[in-house]
Amino acid sequence: MSTKKEKVKDLDEVVVRFAGDSGDGMQLTGSLFSDIAALAGNDFITFPDYPSEIRAPHDTVSGVSGYQVHIGHKKVYTSGDLADVLVAMNPASLKANLKWVKKRGTIIIDTDTFVDKALEKAGYDENPLLNDTLDEYNVIKSPITTLTKQGLKNLGVAPKIAQKSRNMFALGIMYFLFNRDFKATDAFFEKKFKDKPDVIEANKKVIRLGFNYAESIGVMGTTYNIQAAKLIKGRYRNITGNLATSWGLLAAAERSGRKIFLGSYPITPASDILIELEKHRQFDARVFQAEDEIAGVCSAIGASFAGALAVTSTSGPGLSLKSEAIGLAVMTELPIVIIDVQRGGPSTGLPTKTEQSDLLQALFGRNGECPTIVIAASSSADSFYFAYKAAKLAMEHMTPVILLTDGYIANGSEVFKIPKMSELPEINTPIAIPNDENFAPYKRDEKKLSRQWAYPGMEGLRHRIGGLEKEDINGNVSMDPDNHQLMTEYRQEKVARVANYIPDQEIYGDDTGDLLVVGWGGTYGALYEAVKQMREKGKKVSLAHFNYINPLPKNTEEVFSGFKKIIVCELNLGQFVHYLGMRQPKFQYYTFQKIKGLPFMVSELIEKFNKTLEEK
Amino acid sequence: MTQNNNSNDTVSILTKKDFVSDQMVKWCPGCGDHSILASLENVLPKLGKKKEDIVVVSGIGCSSRFPYYVNTYGFHGIHGRALPIACGIKMANPNLSVWVTTGDGDSLAIGGNHFIHTIRRNFDVNLILFNNKIYGLTKGQYSPTTPLGQITKTSPYGTIDEPFNPGELVIGAKGTFFARVTDKNPKYMSDIMYRAAQHKGTSILEVLQNCVIFNNGAHNEITDKDKRDDNQLILEHGKPMLFGKNKEKGIRINGTKLQAVTLGENGITIDDILVHDEKEEDPSIHFMLARMHLPELPVAIGVIRDVDSHTYEDMLYDQIEERKVSSPYKCVDDLLNSGDTWEIK
Ligand code: SF4
């Protein structure tokens, strides 16, 4: 697009971070930039990082909203450690994000906002534009606010709209820097602001102002190009983890022929699942925003008793509230899917930050011997398949399934290859046959140990179940000691046997070596990237990343046996390693634990793995 | 609506026997629960529903053993949570006749949140509230309906807990049906249960139930043979509110309050007596009726409020039907391919 002869350099990948006040529209700016990458055929992963307050105090560090995107000509696995380019719309966003920028990286700054009051609110004693703070960076100082307002003057645009479209000026600079065109973004403005022609005009104008400004000042010398990624043939879209989870559930409902029911209570960062499924009444989705977390899970249990694919979605504190009811579903051996989008804990903790600290709660946080299947998704896109799988396992094995995702993959997005429904595995629900004389509520399938699903409305199968211990086969209330032992063992064994129906644990890399990196859930991308980079340097490192946690894949021991050292990495104080110590006690585990509300950085992982390799 | 309603002609003639389960009833001898069970078994055959289309749901407590004793589908839940379970069942299959059996502790203490919100949403479920004003199954602690000052296991010096009157709560939560009966008259209870079943929306039926073990005689003032004529006001829609052995007493409105009066005294005639209108939208009089208590006023028995309103599940199903027609997505493949997508060749 550039008219002047700029030097255009091809990049394999780039990490861009947009940061501003929470009212500055940084999430929108970032997602428009990602959308353009998508249309250019790049691979990418995004990571929104926003405060838990809706409108935190203006110009303060706690009010900074950020959006990072990692764009690649090759496949990318994380949202990137450090940014190559930072857009900082005010002093607070520079203050909060400078540590996330690579040395010699580019920083685009709105100098108009670097005034005394804002500097003071951001906690700067001195103006960082005037001292050596930014010496090691390539800083593009632009009076973005002034230029935006000037540019819009002739259009007669209200000052408020002008103020709000500053972010598009910054985006325009980025479009110049990365040789992007306006077509798709224009179309977006036209759709989004359909009834506000002045806003459409303003945005279109400002993004071009930014572009032309960048071109005219010529400070960059070089602009960049990221060629289309070589992805497998097919149709693609951008998807967040929460959206993928929601759609995976809808897919499972359609494939199984069950009606979907969701009973949930709003909670960050899981609310988007409730919001999404509420939209899909056309698929017979019965979605219920309950009065509390307990009503959410209990309504799901009722719906499951009545024959629906029943789901409840929540985050850590909500999972705590649901514990007793999950026990009821274990006792009544009804299928429900419980989705826990993990966030920083304990208590209210860090609602908008990511963590993996609900694992032990998911495994053991209930009264009595109360096993459920526990699985974890490892990326935004594969949340689709694990939500589908959670529903499949729940219904085929007649048991609750807890699906763990986390704030990072739930809110982050990535490129998703759109599957065809007909390619998804079949779901075979053990539905009883009406008037079957041999029906008994707690008669079990020989192989799976699952009972049959008979629900109200089915003739000749009336029965009564509940939370009291059940007598084997007939399901009557029983306080018999031997029966209790038997039934407890059945419930345990039923879940254990799920190991026969899940895939073997895969290894990325060789089956033997010096170090096996072990992770689970949403840390996959960073662990994969770290192991990949180390393998490229010839290190004998492999990765075993777990999605199936209870039960563990059958070959877990075999996988672990091939390595001299095993290091278990997780965003908590060692919950998975604690569990592995119980299930696979003969191994010695090294650990890497981080609990900062942030995902792993590839660089810190590599550093730790190298140290572990050297340790005697 | 997608589900076809079973009309009477598809249902073979059922009797009480059809609804008696094979389980031994384990309530204490003389407990009021027995008469509630008998009444419900009498009503179920009259609903025009197949046995398979009836579900009884409960929480925890003496009352909550109920589902095991009725030969329908049944679900014995956890403490306080019968209502959300019942609502989930109803949303999954609105064709079902759903009954909830619960106690004063189960529904008003631990389950209080679900109680008010279910009523507010007006799910079409029928709730029988066994109000014995005590915790029975846990052996005698005071409940949210235990009168102030009563000595119980957990109130050795008398309770200092202001009690709820369930009817006030129901009407305050925008209830569309509230009735009250005693456990002493199963025939009458059956009639009112039938009314509850006919009501479309959340029906709350409070049964003044006697716990012979832990709160024996709690309702004696209301139910004793020699007192009940004077202490019960049996309501009938469209009829003046008269009570007393010879219907010589009545209820009138005096200023902003209800007042018990005697016909013929102080110039009171039948024209001064309030006429019961259970269909009145405005809940003010129903509220006053629900809260009438001894000794100043008799206790209202019968259907206090029965008004029509939309149910949650009807509105849900209307939206589902509407979206099936108007949505551009006919299957999940459509959805997956919607919005911004791109092809890699
Ligand atoms: S304890 Fe009271 S309420 Fe419970 S069964 Fe016995 S008499 Fe009935």
PDB file of C-alpha atoms in Angstrom, chain A residues 22 48 139-140 254 327 392 423 436 452:
ATOM      1  CA  SER A  22      -9.798   0.662  30.253  1.00  0.00           C
ATOM      2  CA  PRO A  48      -6.565  -9.939  26.557  1.00  0.00           C
ATOM      3  CA  VAL A 139      10.116   5.067  20.405  1.00  0.00           C
ATOM      4  CA  ILE A 140       7.646   6.673  18.040  1.00  0.00           C
ATOM      5  CA  GLU A 254     -26.852 -32.186  18.104  1.00  0.00           C
ATOM      6  CA  GLY A 327     -21.878 -35.420  44.860  1.00  0.00           C
ATOM      7  CA  LYS A 392     -19.632 -37.615  25.306  1.00  0.00           C
ATOM      8  CA  GLU A 423     -16.462 -35.816  11.282  1.00  0.00           C
ATOM      9  CA  ASP A 436     -38.147 -53.201  29.338  1.00  0.00           C
ATOM     10  CA  GLN A 452     -29.006 -46.958  31.978  1.00  0.00           C
TER      11      GLN A 452
END
